[in-house]
Short mmCIF file of C-alpha atoms in Angstrom, two decimals:
data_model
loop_
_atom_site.label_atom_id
_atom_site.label_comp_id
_atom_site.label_asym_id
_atom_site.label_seq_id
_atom_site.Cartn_x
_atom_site.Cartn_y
_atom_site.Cartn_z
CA UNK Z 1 -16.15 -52.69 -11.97
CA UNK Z 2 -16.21 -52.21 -8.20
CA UNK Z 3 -19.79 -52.19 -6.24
CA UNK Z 4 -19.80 -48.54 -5.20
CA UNK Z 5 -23.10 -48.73 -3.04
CA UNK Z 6 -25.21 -52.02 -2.58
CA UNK Z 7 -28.26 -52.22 -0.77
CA UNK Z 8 -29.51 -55.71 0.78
CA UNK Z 9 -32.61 -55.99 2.23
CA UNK Z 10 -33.84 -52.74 3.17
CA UNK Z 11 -36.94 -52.19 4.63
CA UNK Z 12 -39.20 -49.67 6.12
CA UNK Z 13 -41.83 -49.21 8.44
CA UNK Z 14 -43.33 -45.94 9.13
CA UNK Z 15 -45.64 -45.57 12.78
CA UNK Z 16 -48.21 -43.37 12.32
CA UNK Z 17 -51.17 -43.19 15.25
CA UNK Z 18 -53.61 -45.29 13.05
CA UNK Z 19 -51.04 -48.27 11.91
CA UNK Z 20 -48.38 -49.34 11.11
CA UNK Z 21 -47.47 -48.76 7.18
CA UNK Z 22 -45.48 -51.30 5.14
CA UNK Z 23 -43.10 -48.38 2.63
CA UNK Z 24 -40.24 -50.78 1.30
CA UNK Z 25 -40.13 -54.81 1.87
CA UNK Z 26 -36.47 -56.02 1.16
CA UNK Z 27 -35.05 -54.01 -1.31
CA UNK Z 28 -31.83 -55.29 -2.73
CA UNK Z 29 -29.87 -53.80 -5.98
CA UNK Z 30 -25.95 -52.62 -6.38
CA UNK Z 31 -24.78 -49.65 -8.35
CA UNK Z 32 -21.14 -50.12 -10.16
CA UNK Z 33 -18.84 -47.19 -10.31
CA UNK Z 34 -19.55 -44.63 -13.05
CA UNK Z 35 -22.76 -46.20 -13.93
CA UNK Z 36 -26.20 -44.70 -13.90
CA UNK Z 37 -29.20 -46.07 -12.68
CA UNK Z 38 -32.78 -45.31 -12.33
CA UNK Z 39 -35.37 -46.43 -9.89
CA UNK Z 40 -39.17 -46.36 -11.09
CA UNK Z 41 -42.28 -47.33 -9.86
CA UNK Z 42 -45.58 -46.44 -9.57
CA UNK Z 43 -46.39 -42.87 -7.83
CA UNK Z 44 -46.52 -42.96 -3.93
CA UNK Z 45 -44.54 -46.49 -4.12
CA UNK Z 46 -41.55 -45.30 -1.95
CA UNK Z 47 -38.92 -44.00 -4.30
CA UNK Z 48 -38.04 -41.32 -2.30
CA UNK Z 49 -38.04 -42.79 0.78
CA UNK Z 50 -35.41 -44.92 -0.17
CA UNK Z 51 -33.36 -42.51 -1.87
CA UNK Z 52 -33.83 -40.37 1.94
CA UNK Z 53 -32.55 -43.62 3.60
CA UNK Z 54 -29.44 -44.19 1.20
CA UNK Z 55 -28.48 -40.33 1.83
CA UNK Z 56 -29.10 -40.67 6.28
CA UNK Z 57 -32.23 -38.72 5.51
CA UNK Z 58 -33.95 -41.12 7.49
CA UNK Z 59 -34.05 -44.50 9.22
CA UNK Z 60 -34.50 -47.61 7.79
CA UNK Z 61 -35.92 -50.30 9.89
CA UNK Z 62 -34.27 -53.34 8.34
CA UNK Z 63 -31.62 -54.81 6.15
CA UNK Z 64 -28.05 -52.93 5.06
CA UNK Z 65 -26.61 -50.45 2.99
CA UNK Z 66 -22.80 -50.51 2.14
CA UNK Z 67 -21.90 -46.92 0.52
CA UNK Z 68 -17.93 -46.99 -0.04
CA UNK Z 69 -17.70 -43.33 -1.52
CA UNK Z 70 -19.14 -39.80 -0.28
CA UNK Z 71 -22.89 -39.30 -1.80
CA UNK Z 72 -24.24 -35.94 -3.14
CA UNK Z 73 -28.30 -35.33 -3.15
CA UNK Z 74 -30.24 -33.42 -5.01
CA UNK Z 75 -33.97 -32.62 -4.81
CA UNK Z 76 -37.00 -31.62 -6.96
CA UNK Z 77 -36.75 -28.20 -6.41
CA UNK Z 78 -33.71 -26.51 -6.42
CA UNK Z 79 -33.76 -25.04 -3.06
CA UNK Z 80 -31.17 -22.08 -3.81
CA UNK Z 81 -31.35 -19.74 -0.96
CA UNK Z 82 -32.67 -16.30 -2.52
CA UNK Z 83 -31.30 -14.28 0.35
CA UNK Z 84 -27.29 -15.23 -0.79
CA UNK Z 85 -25.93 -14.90 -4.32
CA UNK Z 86 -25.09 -17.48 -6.76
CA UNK Z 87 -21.79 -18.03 -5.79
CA UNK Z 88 -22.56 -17.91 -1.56
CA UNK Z 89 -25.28 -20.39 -2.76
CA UNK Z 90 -23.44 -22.84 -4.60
CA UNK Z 91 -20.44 -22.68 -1.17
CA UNK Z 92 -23.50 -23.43 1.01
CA UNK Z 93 -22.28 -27.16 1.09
CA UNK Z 94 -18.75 -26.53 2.04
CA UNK Z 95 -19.78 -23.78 4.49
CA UNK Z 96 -22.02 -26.42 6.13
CA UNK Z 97 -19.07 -28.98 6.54
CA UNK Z 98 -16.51 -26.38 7.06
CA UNK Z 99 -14.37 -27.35 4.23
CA UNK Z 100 -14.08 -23.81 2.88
CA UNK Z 101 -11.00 -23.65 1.99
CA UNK Z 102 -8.92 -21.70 -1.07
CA UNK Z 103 -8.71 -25.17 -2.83
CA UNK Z 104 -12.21 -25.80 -2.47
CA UNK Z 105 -13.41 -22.11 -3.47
CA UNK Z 106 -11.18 -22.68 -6.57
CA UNK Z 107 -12.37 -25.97 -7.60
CA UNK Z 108 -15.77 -24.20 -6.98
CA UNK Z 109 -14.80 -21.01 -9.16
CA UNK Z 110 -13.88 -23.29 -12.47
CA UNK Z 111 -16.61 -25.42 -11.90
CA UNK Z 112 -18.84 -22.09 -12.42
CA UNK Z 113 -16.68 -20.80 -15.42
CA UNK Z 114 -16.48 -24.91 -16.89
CA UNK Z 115 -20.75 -24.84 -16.41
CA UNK Z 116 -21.28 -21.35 -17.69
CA UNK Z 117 -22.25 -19.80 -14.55
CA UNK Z 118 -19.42 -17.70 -13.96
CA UNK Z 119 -20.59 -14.45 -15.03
CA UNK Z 120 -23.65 -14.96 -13.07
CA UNK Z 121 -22.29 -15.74 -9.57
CA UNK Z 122 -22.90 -11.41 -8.19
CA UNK Z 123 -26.51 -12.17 -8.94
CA UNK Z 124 -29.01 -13.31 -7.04
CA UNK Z 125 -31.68 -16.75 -7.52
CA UNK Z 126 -34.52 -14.86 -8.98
CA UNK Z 127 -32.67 -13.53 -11.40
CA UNK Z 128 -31.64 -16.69 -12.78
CA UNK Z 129 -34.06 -19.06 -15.62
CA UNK Z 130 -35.03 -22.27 -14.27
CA UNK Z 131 -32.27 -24.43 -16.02
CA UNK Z 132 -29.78 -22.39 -14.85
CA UNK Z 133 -30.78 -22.45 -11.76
CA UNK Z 134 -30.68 -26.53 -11.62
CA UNK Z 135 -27.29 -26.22 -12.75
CA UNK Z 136 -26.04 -24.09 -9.77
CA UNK Z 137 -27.75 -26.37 -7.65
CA UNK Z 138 -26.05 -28.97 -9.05
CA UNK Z 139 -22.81 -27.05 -8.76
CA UNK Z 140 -23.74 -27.19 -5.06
CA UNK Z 141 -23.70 -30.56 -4.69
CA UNK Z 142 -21.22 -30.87 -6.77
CA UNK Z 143 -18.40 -29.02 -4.34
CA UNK Z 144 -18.20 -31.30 -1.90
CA UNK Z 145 -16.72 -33.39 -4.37
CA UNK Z 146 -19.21 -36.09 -4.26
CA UNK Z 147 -18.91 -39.62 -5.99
CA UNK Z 148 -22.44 -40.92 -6.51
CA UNK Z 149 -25.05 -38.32 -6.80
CA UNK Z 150 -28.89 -39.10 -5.62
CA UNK Z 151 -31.60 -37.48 -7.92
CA UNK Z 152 -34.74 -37.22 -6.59
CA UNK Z 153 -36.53 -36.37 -9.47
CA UNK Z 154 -34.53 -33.41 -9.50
CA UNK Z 155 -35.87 -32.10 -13.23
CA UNK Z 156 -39.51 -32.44 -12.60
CA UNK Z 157 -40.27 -28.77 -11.75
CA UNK Z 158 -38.87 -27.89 -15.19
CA UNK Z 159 -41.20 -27.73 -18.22
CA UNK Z 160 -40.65 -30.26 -20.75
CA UNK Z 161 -38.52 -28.56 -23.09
CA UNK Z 162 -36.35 -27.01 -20.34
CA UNK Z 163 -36.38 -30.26 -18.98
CA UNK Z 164 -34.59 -32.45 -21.76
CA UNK Z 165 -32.34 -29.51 -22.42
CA UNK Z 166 -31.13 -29.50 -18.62
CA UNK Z 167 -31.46 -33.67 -18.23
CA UNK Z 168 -28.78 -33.49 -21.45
CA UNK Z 169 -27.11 -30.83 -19.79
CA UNK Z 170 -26.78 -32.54 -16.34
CA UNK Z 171 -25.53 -35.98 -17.89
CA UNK Z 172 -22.78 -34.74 -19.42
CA UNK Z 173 -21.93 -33.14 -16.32
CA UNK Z 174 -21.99 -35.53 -14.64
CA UNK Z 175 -20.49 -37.80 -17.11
CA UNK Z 176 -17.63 -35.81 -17.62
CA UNK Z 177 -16.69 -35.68 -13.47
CA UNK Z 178 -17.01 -39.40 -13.70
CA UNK Z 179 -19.98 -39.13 -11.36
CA UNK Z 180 -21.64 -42.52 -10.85
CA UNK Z 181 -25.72 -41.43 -10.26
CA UNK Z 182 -28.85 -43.24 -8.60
CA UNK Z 183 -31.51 -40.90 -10.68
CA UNK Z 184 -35.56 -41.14 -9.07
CA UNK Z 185 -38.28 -40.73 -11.36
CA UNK Z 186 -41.50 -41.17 -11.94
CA UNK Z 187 -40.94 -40.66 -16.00
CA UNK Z 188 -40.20 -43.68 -18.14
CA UNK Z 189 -38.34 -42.05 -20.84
CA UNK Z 190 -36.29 -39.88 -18.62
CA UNK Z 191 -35.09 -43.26 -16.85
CA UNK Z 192 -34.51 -44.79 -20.30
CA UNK Z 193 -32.48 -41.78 -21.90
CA UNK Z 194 -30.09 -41.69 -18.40
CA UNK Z 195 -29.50 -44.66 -17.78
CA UNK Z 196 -27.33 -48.10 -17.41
CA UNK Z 197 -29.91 -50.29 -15.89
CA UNK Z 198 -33.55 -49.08 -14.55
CA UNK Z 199 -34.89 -50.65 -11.73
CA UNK Z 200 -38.77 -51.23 -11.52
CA UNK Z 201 -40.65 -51.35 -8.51
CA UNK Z 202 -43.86 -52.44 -7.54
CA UNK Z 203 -46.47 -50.65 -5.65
CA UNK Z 204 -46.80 -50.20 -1.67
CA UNK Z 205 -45.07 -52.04 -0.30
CA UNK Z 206 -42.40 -51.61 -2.75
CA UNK Z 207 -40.58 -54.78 -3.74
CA UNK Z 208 -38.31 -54.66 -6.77
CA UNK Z 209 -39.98 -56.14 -9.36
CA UNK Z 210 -37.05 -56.50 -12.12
CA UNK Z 211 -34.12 -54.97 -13.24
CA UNK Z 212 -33.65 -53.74 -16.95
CA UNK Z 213 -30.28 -53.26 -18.51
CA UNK Z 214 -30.46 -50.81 -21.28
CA UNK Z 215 -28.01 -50.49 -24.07
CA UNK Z 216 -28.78 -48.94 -27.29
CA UNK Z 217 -25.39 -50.07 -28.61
CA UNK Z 218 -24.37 -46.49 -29.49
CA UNK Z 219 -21.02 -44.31 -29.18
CA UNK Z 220 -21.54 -41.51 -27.73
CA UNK Z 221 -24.76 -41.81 -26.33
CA UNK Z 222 -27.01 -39.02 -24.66
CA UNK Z 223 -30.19 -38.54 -23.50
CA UNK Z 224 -31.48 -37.17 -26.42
CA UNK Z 225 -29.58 -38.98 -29.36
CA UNK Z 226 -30.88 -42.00 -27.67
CA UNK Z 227 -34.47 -41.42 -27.98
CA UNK Z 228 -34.08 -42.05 -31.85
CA UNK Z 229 -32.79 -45.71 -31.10
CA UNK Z 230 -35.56 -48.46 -32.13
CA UNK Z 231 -34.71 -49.87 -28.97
CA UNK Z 232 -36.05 -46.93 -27.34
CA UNK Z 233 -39.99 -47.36 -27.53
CA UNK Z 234 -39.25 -51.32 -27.10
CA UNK Z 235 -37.21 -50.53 -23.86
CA UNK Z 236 -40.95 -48.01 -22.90
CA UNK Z 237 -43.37 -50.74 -23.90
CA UNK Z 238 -41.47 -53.01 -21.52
CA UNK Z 239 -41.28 -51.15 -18.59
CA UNK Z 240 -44.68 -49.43 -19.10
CA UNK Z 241 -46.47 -53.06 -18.74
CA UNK Z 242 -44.40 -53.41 -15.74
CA UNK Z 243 -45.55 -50.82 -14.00
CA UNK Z 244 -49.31 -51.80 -14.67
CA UNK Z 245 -50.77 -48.57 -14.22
CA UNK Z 246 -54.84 -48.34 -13.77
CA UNK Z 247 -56.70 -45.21 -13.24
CA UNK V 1 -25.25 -3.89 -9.27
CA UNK V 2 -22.22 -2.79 -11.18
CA UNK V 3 -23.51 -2.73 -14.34
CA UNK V 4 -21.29 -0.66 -16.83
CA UNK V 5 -23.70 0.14 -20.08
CA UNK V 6 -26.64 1.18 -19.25
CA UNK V 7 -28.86 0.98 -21.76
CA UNK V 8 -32.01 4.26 -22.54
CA UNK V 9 -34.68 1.37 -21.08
CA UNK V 10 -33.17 0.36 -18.33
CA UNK V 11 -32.49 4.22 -17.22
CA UNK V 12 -35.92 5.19 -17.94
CA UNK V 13 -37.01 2.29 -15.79
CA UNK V 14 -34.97 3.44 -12.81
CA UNK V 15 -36.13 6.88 -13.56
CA UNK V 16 -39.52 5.30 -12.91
CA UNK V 17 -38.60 3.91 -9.69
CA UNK V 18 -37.26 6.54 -8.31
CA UNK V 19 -40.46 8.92 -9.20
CA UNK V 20 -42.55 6.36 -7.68
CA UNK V 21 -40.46 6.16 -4.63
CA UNK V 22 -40.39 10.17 -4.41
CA UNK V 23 -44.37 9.87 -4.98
CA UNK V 24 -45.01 7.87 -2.34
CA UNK V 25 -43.24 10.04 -0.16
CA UNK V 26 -45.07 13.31 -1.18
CA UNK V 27 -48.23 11.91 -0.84
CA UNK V 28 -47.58 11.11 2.87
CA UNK V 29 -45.96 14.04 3.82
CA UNK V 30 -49.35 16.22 1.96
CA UNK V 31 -51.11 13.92 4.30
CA UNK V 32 -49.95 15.11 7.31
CA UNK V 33 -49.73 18.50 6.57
CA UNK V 34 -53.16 18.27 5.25
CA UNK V 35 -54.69 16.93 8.59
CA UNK V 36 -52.70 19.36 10.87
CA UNK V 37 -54.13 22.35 8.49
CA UNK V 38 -57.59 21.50 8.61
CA UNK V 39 -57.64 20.62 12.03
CA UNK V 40 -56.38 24.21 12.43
CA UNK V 41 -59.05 25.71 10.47
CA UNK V 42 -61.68 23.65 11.59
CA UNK V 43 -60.79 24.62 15.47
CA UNK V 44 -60.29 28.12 14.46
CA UNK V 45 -63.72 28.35 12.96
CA UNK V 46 -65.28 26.74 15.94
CA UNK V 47 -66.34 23.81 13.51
CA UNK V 48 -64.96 21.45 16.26
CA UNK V 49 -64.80 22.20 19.86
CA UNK V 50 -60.81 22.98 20.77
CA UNK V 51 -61.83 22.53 24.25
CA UNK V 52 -61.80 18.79 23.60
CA UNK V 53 -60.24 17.87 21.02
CA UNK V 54 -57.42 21.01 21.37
CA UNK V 55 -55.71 21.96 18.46
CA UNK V 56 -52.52 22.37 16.42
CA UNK V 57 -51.10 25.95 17.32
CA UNK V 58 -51.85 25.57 20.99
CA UNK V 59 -50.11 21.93 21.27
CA UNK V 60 -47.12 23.92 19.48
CA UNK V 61 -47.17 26.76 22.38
CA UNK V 62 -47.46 24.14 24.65
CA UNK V 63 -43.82 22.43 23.15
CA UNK V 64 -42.22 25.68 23.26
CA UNK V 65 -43.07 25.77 26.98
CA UNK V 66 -40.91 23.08 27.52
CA UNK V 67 -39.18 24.19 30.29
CA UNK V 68 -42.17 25.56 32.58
CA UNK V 69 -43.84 22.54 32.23
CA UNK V 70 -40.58 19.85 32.10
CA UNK V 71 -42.66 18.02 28.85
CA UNK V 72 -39.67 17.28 27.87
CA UNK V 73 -38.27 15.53 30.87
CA UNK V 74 -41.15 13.45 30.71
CA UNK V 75 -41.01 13.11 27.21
CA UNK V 76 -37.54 11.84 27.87
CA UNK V 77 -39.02 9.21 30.80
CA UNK V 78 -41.50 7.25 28.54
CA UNK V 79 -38.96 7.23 25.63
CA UNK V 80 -36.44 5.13 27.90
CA UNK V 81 -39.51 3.11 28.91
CA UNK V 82 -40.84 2.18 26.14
CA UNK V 83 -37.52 1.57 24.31
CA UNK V 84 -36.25 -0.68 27.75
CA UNK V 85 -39.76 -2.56 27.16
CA UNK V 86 -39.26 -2.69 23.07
CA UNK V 87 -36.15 -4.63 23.37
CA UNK V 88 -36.29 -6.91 25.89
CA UNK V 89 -39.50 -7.53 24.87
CA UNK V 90 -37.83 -8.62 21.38
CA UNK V 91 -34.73 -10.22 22.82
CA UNK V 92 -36.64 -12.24 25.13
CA UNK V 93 -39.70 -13.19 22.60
CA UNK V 94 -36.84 -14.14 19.93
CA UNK V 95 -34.80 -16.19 22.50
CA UNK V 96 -37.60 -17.95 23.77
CA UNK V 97 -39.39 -18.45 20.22
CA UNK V 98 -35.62 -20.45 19.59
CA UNK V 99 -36.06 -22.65 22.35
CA UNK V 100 -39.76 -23.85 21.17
CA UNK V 101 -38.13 -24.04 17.89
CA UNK V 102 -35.18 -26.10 18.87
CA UNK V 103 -37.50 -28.19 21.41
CA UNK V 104 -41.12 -29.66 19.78
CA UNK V 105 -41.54 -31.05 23.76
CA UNK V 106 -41.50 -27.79 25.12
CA UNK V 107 -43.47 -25.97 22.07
CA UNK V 108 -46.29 -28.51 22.93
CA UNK V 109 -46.14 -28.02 26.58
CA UNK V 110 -46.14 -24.40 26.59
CA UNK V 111 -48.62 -24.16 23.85
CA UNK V 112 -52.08 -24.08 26.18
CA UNK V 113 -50.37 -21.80 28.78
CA UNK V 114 -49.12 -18.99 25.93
CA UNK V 115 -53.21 -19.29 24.29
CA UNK V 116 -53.88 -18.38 28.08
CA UNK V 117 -51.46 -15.83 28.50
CA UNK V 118 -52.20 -14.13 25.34
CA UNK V 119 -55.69 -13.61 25.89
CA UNK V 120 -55.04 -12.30 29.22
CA UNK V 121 -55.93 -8.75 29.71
CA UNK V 122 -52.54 -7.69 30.92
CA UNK V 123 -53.97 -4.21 31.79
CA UNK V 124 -55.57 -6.10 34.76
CA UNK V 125 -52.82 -7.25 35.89
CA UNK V 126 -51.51 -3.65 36.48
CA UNK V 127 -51.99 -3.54 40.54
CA UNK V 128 -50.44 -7.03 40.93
CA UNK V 129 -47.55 -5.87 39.01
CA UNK V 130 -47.14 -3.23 41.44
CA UNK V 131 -47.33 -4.90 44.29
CA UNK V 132 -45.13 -7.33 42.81
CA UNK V 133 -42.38 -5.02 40.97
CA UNK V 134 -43.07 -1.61 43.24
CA UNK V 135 -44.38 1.21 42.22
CA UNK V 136 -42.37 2.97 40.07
CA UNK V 137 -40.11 2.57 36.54
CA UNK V 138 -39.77 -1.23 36.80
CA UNK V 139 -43.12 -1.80 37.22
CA UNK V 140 -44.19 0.22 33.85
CA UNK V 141 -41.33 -1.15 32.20
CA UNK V 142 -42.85 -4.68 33.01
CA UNK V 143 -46.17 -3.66 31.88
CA UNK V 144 -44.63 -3.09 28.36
CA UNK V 145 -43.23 -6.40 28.49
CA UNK V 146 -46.13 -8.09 29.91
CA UNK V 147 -48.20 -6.67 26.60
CA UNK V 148 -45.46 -7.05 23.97
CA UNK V 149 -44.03 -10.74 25.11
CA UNK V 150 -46.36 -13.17 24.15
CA UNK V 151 -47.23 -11.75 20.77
CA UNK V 152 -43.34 -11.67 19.49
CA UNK V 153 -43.14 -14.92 20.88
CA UNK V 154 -45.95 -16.34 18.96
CA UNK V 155 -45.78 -14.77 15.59
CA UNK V 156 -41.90 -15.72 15.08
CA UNK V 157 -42.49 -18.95 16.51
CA UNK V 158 -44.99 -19.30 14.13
CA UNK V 159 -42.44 -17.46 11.20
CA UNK V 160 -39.88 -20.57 12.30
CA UNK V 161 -42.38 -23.47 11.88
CA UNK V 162 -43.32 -22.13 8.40
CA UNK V 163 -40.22 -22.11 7.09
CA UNK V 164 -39.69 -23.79 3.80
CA UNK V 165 -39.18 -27.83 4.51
CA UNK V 166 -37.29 -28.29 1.61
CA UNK V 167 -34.90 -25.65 2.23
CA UNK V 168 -34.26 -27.71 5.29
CA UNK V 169 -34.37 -30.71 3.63
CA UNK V 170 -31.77 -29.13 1.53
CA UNK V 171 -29.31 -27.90 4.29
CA UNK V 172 -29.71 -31.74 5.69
CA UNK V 173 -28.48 -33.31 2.96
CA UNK V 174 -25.63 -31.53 3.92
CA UNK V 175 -25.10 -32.78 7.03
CA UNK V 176 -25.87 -29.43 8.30
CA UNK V 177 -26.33 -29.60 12.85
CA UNK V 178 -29.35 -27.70 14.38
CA UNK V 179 -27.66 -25.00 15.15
CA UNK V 180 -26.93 -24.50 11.40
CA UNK V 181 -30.35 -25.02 10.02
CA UNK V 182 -31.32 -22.39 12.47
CA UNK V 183 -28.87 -19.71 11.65
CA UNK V 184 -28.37 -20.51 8.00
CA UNK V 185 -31.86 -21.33 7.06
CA UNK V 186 -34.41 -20.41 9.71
CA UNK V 187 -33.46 -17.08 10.60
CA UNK V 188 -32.38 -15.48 7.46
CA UNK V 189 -35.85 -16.98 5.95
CA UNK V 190 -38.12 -14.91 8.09
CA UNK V 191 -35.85 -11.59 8.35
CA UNK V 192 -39.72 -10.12 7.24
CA UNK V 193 -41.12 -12.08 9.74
CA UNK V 194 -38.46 -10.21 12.46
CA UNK V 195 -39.28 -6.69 10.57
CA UNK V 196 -42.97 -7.51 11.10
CA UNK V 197 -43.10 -8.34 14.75
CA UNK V 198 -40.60 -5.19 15.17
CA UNK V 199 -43.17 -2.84 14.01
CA UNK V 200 -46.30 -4.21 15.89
CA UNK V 201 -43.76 -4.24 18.73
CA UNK V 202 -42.84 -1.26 19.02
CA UNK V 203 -46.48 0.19 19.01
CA UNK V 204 -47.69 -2.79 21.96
CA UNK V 205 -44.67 -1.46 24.33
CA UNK V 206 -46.29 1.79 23.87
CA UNK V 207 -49.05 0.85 25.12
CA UNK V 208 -48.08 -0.71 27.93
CA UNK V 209 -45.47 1.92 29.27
CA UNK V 210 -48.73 4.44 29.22
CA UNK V 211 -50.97 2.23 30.98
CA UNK V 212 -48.48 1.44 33.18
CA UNK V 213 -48.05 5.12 33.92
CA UNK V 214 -51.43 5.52 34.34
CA UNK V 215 -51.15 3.25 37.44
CA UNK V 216 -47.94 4.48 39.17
CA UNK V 217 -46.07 6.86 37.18
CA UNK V 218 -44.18 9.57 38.77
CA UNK V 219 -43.24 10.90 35.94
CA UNK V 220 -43.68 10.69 32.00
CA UNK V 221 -46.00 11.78 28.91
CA UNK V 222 -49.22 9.74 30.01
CA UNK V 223 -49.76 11.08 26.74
CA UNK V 224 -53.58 11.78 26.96
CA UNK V 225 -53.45 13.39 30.24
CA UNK V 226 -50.67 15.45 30.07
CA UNK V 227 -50.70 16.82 26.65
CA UNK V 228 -54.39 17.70 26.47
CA UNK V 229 -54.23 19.71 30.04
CA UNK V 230 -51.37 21.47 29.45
CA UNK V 231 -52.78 22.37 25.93
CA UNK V 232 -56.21 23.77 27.46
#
């Protein structure tokens, strides 16, 4: 499998007036193409800052990353702009770039009918239920015909029921446009259920603390059918020490 | 919405809408026609003084007068003032709200002087103005401005910097330039915030064309003045 981003050494400073603030001390990891992998770590550790330096967000102030194929990004909140209509929302992306094109509005058409949002593209955000919403920002991202998607915990807004429904929904997706994915959360089972290997890291300043390769030894795995491996809660247990969380 | 079947609900529901709508509208209008009625009767029974506060038959002999006493020539005079004030007053508050926008240097440099500038009494400035301007259209025309500037300039200013970050964030992660964020994102977010400033606008130019024809004018409604003599 070829390394489709690989990160060595990254670290970052932020200035503020009162300090200076260690965020991420020498972060190294790879992602392979088509695989999946989830970074997790204790809440305020850096996790997004480093998905926001991978995706030119932001600066990093040491160390390299090597991306060899175009990245997608999608945030917590779906951000659809409730002025436009589905489908002027989901061409934002190519409009931005100026790669409107009729090839590009058709890929973007049967990626609507293929996701079931076809019929819905005359209306307008509000009119839309939260998962459906996800999904047309996912179409989004999806039309500039990325290769590696970044999640940054792009499902948390969602109530939990919605939520597995549209983290199923969104891996086979993604599976099925051979998207390789970098996935932030701050949910151990949600990291579990998506992914190929789940990196750990520790609190500020974030090191990585280990890397977990999970494999339930299943065909035809998803995030849900997964969850009734036995592996599953040993895979939580694990991690959940890991992460050594006091209140 | 192109909706082909409508359902009995969904017709009863626009039904309701529009009877709310036509409500609304009613209720206004009965308003007005309320107020001009009992000011009539009230006048005419010598419950208020007419003398002073005049009254609705006489100000309507006094419109159909036009001619003898050229109301509507001035009429015509404070309309072109106060719509020259209205929109360079927004064109120039909007352009220079972009260029704090686009520039966080020159937002913080300017922010003291337009605190000082706002809470200016601008009336004062009327006789500088003149001697400045000239007495005559240009100088009431700057009055306008002189009111209606400052407060565009800070309330969309203030419309831009609250727009939602993640929507920005959003059009980022695009790649989007400056100039995109602010005509994709920024602008089209606060399209109430334009409507808003339009309104209060529109009044504030008002009330700087008549004070400004208060000082110099030649000509024009100086609405108090001229209405209430020639209704008297």
């Amino acid at each position: 499998m070829k390394k489709v981003l690989e990160l060595q050494n990254v670290s970052k400073k932020y200035q503020a007036k009162n300090g200076e603030v260690d965020a991420l001390k020498s972060i190294s990891f790879s992602v392979e193409e088509g695989e999946f992998v989830s970074i997790i770590g204790p809440s305020g550790c850096g996790k997004s800052t480093l998905l926001s330096i991978i995706a030119g967000l932001e600066p990093k102030t040491d160390g390299q990353i090597k991306i060899t194929t175009p990245i997608g990004y999608m945030l917590q909140k779906d951000s659809l702009l409730e002025w436009r209509n589905i489908y002027d929302n989901v061409m934002f992306g190519l409009e931005i770039s100026r790669k409107k094109t009729k090839e590009s509005e058709e890929y973007v058409t049967n990626l609507l009918k293929k996701y079931g949002l076809y019929d819905f593209k005359d209306k307008y955000p509000n009119q839309l239920s939260g998962g459906m919403r996800q999904r047309a920002a996912l179409i989004r991202t999806l039309a500039i015909n990325p290769k590696i998607l970044l999640l940054d915990e792009a499902f948390s807004a969602l109530d939990y029921q919605t939520r597995i429904m549209v983290t199923n929904d969104i891996y086979k997706i993604l599976k099925n446009e051979n998207i390789t994915a970098l996935i932030v959360t701050h949910d151990i089972s949600e990291a579990i259920s998506m992914s190929d290997r789940v990196v750990v890291l520790t609190k500020r300043p974030a090191t990585v603390k280990t890397i977990h390769s999970i494999d339930f030894e299943m065909e035809s795995r998803n995030p849900i059918n997964c969850r009734e491996s036995p592996k599953f809660s040993k895979y939580f247990d694990t991690i959940w020490k890991e992460l050594d969380v006091h209140v | 919405m192109y909706e082909k079947n409508i359902s009995e609900d969904r017709k009863k529901y626009l039904r309701k809408i529009k009877k709310n709508k036509a409500l609304v509208i009613l209720t206004q209008i009965s308003i007005v026609i309320l107020f001009i009625v009992g000011w009539e009767i009230l006048a005419n029974q010598g419950i208020i003084d007419s003398f002073i506060t005049s009254q609705p038959s006489r100000i309507f002999d006094t419109f159909l007068n036009l001619s003898s006493n050229d109301l509507l020539m001035h009429l015509g005079v404070t309309l072109t003032e106060t719509l020259i004030g209205f929109v360079t007053g927004v064109f120039l508050g909007v352009f220079i709200a972009i260029l704090l926008w686009w520039s966080k240097f020159l937002a913080k440099v300017a922010e003291p002087f337009l605190v000082i500038l706002n809470s200016l009494p601008k009336v004062a400035l009327g006789p500088v103005i003149i001697v400045w301007v000239g007495a005559g259209m240009g100088a009431i025309i700057t009055m306008g401005l002189a009111i209606s500037l400052i407060v565009t300039i800070l309330e969309i200013l203030n419309g831009f910097l609250n727009t939602d970050k993640e929507l920005i964030k959003m059009a980022k992660t695009f790649n989007a330039t400056k100039l995109q964020i602010l005509t994709k994102i920024v602008i089209p977010a606060n399209i109430s915030t334009f409507f808003n400033s339009l309104k209060v606008n529109i009044g504030l130019s008002l009330v700087g064309v008549i004070t400004g024809e208060f000082l110099v004018s030649k000509a024009g409604l100086r609405l108090p003045n001229c209405l209430w003599r020639s209704s008297i």
